[in-house]
mmCIF file of C-alpha atoms in Angstrom:
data_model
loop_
_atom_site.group_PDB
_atom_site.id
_atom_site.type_symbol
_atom_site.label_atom_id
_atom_site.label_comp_id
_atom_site.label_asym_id
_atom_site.label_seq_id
_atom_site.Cartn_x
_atom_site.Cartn_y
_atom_site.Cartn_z
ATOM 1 C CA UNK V 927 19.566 -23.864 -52.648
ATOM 2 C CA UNK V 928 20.896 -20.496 -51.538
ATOM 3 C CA UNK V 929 18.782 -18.760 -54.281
ATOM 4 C CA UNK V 930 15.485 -20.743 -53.846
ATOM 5 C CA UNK V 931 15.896 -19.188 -50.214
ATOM 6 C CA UNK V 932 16.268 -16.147 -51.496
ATOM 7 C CA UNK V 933 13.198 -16.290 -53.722
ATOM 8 C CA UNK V 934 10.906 -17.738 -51.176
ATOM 9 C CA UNK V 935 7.656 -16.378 -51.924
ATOM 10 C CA UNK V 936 8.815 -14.228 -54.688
ATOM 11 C CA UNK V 937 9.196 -14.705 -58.484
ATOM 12 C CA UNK V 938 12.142 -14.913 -60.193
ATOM 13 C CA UNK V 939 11.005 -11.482 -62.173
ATOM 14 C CA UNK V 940 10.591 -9.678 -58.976
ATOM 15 C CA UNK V 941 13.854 -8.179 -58.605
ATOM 16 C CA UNK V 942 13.431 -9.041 -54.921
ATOM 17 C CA UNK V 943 14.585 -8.987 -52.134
ATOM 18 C CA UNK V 944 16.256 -5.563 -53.472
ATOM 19 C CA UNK V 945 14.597 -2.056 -51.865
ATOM 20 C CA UNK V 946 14.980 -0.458 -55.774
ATOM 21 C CA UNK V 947 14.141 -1.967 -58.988
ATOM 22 C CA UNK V 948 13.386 -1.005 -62.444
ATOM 23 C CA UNK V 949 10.557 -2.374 -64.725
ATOM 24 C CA UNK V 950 9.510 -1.314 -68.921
ATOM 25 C CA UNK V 951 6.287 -0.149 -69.787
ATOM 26 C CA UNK V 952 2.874 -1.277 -68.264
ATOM 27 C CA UNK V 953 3.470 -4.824 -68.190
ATOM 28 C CA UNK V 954 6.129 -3.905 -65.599
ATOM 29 C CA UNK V 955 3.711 -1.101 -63.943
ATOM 30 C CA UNK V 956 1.046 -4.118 -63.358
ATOM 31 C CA UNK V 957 3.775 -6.285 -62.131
ATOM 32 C CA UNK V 958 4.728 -3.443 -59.186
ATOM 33 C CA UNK V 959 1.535 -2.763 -58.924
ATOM 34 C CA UNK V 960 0.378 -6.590 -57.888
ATOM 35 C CA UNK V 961 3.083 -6.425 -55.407
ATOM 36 C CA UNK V 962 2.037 -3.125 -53.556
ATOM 37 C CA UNK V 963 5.515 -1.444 -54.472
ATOM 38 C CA UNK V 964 5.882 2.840 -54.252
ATOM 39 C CA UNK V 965 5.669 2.744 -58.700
ATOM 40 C CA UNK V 966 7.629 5.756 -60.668
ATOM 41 C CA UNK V 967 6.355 6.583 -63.796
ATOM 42 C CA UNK V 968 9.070 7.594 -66.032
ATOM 43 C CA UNK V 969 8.088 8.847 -69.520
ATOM 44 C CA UNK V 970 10.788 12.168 -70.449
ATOM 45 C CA UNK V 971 9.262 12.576 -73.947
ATOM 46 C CA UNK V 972 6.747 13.991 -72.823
ATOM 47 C CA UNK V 973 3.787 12.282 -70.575
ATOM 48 C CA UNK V 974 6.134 12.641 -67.209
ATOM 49 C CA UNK V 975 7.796 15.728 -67.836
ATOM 50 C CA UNK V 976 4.925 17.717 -68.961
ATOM 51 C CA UNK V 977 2.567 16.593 -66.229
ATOM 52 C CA UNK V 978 5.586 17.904 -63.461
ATOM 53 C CA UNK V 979 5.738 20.683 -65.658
ATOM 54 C CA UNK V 980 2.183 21.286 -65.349
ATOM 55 C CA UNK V 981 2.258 20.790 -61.650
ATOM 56 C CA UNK V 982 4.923 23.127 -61.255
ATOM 57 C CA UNK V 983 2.128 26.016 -62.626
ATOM 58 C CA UNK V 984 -0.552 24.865 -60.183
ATOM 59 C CA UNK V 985 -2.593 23.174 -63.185
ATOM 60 C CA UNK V 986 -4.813 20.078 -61.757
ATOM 61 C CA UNK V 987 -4.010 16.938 -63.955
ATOM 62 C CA UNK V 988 -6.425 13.793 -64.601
ATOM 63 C CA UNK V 989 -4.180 11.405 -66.064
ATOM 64 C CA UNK V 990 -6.477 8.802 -68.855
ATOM 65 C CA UNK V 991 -5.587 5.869 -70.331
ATOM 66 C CA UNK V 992 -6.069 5.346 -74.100
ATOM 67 C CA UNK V 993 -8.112 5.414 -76.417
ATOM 68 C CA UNK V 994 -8.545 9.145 -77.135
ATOM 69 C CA UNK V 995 -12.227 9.049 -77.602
ATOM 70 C CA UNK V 996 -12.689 7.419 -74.219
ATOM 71 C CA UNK V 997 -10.401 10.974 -72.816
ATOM 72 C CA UNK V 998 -12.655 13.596 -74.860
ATOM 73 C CA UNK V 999 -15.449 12.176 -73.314
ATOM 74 C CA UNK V 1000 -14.289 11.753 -70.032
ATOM 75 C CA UNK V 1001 -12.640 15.174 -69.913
ATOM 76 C CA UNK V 1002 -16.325 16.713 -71.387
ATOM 77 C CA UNK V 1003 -17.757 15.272 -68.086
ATOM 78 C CA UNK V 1004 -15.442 16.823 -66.149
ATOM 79 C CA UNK V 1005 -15.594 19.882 -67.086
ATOM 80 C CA UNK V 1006 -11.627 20.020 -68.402
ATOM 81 C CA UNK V 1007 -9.703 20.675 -70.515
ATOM 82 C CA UNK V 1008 -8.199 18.041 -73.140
ATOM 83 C CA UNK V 1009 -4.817 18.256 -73.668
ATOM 84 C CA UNK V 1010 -4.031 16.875 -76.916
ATOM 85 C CA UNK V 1011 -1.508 15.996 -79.564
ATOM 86 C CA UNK V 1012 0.936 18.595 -80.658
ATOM 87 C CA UNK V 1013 -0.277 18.713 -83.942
ATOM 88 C CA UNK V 1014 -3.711 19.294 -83.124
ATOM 89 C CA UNK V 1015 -3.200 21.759 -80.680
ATOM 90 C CA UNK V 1016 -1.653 23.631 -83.266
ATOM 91 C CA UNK V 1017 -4.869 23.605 -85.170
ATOM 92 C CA UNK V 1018 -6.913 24.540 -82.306
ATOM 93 C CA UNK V 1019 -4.599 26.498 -79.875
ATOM 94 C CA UNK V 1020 -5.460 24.236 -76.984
ATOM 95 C CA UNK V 1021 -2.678 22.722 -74.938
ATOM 96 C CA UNK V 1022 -0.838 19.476 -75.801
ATOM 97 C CA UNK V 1023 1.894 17.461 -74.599
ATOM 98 C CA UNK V 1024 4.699 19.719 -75.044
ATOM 99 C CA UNK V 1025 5.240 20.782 -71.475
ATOM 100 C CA UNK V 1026 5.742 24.438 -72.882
ATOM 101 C CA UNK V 1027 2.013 24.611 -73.564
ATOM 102 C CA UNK V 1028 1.499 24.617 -69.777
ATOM 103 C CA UNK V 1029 2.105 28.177 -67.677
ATOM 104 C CA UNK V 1030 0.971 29.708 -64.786
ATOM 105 C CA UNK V 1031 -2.265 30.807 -66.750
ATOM 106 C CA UNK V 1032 -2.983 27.391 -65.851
ATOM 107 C CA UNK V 1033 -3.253 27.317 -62.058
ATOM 108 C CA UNK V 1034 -6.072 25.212 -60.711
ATOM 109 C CA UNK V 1035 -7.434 24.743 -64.669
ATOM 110 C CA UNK V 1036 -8.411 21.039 -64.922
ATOM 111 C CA UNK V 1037 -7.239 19.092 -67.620
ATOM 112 C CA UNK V 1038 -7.296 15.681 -68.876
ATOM 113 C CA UNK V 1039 -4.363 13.899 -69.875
ATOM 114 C CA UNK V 1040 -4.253 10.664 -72.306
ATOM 115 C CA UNK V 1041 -1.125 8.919 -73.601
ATOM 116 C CA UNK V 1042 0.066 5.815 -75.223
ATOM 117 C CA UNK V 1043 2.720 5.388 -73.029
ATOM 118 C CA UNK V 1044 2.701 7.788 -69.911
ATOM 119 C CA UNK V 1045 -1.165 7.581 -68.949
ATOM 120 C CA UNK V 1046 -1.136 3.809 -69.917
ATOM 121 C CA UNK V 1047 1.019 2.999 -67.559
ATOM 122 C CA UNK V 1048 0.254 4.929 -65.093
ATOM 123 C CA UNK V 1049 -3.431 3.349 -65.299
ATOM 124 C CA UNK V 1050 -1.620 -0.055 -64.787
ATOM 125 C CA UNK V 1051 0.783 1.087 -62.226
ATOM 126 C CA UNK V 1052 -2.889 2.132 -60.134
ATOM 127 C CA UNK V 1053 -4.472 -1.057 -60.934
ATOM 128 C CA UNK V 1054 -3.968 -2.619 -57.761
ATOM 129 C CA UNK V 1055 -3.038 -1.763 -53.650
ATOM 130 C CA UNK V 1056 -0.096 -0.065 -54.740
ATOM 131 C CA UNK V 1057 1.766 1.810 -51.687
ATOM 132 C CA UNK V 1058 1.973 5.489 -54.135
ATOM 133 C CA UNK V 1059 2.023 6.194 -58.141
ATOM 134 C CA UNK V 1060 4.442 9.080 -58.442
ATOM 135 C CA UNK V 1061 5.498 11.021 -61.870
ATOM 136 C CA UNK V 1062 9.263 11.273 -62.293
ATOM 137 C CA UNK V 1063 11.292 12.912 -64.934
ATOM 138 C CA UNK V 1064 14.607 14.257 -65.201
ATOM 139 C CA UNK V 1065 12.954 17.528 -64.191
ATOM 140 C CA UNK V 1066 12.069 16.101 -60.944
ATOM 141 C CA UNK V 1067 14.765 13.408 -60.428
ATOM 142 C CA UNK V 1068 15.879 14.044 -56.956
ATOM 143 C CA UNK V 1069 12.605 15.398 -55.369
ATOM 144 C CA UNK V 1070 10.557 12.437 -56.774
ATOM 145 C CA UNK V 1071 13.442 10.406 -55.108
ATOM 146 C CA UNK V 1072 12.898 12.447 -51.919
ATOM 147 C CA UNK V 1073 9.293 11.801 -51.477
ATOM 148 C CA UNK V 1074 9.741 7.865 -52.785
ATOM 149 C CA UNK V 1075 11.999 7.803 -48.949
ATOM 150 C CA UNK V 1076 9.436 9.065 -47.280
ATOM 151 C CA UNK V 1077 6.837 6.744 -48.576
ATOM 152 C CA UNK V 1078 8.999 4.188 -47.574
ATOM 153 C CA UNK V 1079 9.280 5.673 -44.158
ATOM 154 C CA UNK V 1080 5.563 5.348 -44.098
ATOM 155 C CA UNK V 1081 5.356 2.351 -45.641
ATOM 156 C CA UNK V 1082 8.244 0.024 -44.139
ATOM 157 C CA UNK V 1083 8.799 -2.808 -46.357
ATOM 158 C CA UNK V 1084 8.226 -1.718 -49.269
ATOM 159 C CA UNK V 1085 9.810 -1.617 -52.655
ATOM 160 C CA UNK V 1086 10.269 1.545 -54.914
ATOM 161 C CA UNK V 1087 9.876 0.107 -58.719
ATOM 162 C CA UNK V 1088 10.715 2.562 -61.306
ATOM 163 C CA UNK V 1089 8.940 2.380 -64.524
ATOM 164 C CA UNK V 1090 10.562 3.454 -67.835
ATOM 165 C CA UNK V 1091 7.529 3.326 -70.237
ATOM 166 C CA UNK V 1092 9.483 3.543 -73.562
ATOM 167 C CA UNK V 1093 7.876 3.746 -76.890
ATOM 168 C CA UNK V 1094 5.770 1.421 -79.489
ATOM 169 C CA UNK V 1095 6.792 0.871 -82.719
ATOM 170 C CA UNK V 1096 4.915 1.808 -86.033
ATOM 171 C CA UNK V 1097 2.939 -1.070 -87.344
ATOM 172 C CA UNK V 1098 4.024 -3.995 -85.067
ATOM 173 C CA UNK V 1099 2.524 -7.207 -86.554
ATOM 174 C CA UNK V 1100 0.570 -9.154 -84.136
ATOM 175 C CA UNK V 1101 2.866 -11.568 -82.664
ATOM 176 C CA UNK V 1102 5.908 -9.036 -82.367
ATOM 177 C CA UNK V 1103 5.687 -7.111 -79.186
ATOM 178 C CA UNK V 1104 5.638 -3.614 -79.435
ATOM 179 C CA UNK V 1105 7.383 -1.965 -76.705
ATOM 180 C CA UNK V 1106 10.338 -0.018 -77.825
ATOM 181 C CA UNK V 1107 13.024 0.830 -74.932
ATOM 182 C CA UNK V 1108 13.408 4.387 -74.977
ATOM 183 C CA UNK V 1109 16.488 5.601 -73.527
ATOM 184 C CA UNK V 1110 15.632 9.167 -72.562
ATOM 185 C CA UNK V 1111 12.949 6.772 -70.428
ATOM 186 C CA UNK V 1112 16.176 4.919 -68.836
ATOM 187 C CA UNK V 1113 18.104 8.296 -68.268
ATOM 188 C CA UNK V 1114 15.106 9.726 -66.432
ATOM 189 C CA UNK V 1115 14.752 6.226 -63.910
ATOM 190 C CA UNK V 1116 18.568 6.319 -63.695
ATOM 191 C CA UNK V 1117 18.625 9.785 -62.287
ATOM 192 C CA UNK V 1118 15.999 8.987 -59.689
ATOM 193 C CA UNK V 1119 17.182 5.425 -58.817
ATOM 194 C CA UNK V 1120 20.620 7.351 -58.323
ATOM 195 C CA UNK V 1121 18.818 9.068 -55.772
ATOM 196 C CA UNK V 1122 17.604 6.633 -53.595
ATOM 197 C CA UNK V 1123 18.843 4.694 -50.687
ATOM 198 C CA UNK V 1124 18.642 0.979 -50.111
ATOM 199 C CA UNK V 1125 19.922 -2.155 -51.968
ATOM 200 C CA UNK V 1126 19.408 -2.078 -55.645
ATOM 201 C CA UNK V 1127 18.712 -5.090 -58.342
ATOM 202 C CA UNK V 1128 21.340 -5.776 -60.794
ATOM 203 C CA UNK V 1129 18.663 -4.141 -63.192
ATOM 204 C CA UNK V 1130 18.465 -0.981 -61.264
ATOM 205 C CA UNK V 1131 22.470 -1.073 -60.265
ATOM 206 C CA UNK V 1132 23.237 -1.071 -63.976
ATOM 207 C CA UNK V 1133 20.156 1.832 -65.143
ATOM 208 C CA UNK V 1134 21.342 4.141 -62.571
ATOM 209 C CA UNK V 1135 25.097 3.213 -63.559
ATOM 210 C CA UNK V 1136 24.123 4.412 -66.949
ATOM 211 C CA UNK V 1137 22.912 7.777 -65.588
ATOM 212 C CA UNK V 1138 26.151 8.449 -63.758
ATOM 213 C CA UNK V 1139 28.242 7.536 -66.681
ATOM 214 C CA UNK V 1140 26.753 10.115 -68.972
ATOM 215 C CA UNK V 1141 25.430 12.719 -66.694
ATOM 216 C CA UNK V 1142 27.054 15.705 -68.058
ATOM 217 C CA UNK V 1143 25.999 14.799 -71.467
ATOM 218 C CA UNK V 1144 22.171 14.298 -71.105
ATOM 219 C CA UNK V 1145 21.010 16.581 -73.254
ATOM 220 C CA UNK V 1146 22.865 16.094 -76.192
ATOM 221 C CA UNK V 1147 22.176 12.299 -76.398
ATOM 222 C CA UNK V 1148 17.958 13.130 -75.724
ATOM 223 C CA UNK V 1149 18.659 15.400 -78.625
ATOM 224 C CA UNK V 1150 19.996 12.637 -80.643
ATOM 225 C CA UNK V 1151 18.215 9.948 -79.384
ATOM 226 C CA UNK V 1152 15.346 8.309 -81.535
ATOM 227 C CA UNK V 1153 12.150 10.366 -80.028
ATOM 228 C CA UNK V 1154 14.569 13.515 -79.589
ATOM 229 C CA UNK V 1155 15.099 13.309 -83.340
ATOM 230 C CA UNK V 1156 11.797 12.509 -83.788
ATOM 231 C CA UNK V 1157 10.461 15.694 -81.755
ATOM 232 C CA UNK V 1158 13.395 18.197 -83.385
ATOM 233 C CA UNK V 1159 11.963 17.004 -86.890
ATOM 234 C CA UNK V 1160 8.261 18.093 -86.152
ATOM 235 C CA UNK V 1161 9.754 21.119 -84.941
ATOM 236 C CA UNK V 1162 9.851 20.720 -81.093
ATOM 237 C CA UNK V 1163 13.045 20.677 -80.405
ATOM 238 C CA UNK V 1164 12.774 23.222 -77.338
ATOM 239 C CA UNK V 1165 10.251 20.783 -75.881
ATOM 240 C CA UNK V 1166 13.378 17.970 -75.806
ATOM 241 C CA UNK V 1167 15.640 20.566 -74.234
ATOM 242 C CA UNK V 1168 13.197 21.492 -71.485
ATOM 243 C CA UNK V 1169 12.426 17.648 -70.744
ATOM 244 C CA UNK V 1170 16.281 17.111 -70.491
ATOM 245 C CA UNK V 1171 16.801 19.823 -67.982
ATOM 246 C CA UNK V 1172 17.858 17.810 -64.471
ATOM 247 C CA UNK V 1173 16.139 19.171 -61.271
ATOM 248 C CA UNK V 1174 14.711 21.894 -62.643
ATOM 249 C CA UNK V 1175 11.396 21.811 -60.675
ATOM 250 C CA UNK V 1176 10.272 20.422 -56.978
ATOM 251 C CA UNK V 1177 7.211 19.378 -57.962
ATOM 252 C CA UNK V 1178 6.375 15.668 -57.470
ATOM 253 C CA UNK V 1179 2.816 14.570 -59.053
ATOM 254 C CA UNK V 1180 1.371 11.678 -56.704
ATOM 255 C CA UNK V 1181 -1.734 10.246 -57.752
ATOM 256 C CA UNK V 1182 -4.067 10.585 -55.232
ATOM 257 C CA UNK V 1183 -8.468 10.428 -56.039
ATOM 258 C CA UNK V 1184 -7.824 9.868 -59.822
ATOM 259 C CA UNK V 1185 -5.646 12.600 -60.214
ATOM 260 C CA UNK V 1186 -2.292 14.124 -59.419
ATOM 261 C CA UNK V 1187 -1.602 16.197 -56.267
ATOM 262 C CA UNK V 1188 1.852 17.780 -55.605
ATOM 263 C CA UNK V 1189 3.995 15.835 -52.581
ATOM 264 C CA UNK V 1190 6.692 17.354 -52.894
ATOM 265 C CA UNK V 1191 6.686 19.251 -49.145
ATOM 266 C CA UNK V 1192 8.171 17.686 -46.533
ATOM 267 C CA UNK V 1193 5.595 18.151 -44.734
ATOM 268 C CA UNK V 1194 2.948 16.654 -47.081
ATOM 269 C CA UNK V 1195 0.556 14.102 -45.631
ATOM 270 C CA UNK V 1196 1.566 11.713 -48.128
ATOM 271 C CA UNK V 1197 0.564 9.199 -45.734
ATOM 272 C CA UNK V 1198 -3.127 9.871 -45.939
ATOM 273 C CA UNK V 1199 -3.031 9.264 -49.941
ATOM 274 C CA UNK V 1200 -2.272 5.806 -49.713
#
């Protein structure tokens, strides 16, 4: 009886009544979404860390959801740049996801980003009256943690719901589901969950418990990990070692009019972007 009391109004998914919770990929981001929770979007290899990195450099940033021909053309109406895959900005000399494409060249250039993971759940996680869609990375950890309080300062009541976005798998058949956990994805939502105040779901008690238990070691295990190895093979290993650097910048991307806008001030009107 106790925990139907607790759930009142809530579903058993919900993670409620806890201030911090943690959800995978854009399932989850709809699911915080619906529920008008402050939504993180986690995704360290690369979407996350190389739109903060991008921020950081004064570059304006239109996050798109897939498919890639949908982005071209959208980006062509704009006016902006596409940012592209790393292979074929290599061909073309354009910018891609590796956050070291972006530099201070880049101030107020517009560009258009599209991912698989990042963008696509980001797209979900602004599909409804959330309170704030914020980009968090290990880059960012504690000042996307920072400006998650004071949305909730603004916003009492509300939830923060971290979304690790993870990977797909190659070739899932159509009744497997193709979400692969990612843990650089985990890391990154552990470092900012570690940050923030208020009671936290078993889920997000045990993510950020995984953070503190291997904090000194980050790097080496993105390096390692499945997408590091993955990046390190194509030759982009520097990109995994910038995207595993903690608190390296203050910017905090906050989507605000379809694209992001840096919140990190303290005395940013977040308020009026909600």
């Amino acid at each position: 009886m106790e925990l139907m009391n607790v759930l009142h109004g809530f579903h058993y998914t919900d993670q409620a009544p806890y201030d911090c919770r943690i959800e995978w990929g854009p399932r989850g981001a709809r699911a915080a979404a619906e529920r008008g929770d402050i939504v993180i979007i986690v995704d360290v290899l690369s979407f996350s860390s190389t739109v903060v990195t991008a921020l950081h450099y004064g570059a304006l940033i239109i996050p798109y959801p897939p498919p890639m021909e949908g982005a071209r053309s959208f980006a062509a109406a704009q006016g902006a740049e596409l940012v592209t895959g790393r292979a074929e900005a290599a061909k073309t000399g354009g910018h891609s996801l590796s956050p070291l494409s972006f530099g201070s060249a880049d101030r107020s250039r517009p560009f258009v980003l599209c991912s698989a993971n990042g963008a696509a759940c980001t797209a979900a996680g602004a599909a409804a009256q959330t309170a704030a869609v914020i980009a968090g990375s290990l880059l960012n950890a504690s000042a996307a943690a920072r400006a998650a309080e004071r949305l909730r300062l603004l916003r009492p009541g509300k939830a923060v719901t971290v979304i690790a976005c993870g990977e797909r798998w190659d070739n899932a058949r159509q009744e497997e589901n193709s979400l692969r956990p990612a843990i650089e994805d985990y890391l990154g939502a552990g470092a900012i969950l570690s940050g923030l105040s208020g009671s936290r779901s078993p889920e997000a008690r045990l993510c950020a418990a995984a953070y503190e238990a291997v904090r000194s070691d980050v790097r080496a295990l993105l390096l390692d990990c499945a997408s590091g190895r993955e990046l390190r093979l194509r030759g982009f290993e520097d990109d995994v070692a910038h995207c595993s650097s903690t608190d390296r910048y203050e910017a905090v991307p906050m989507l605000q009019g379809g694209r992001f806008v840096d919140a990190s001030a303290p005395d940013a009107l977040i308020g009026d972007a909600l």
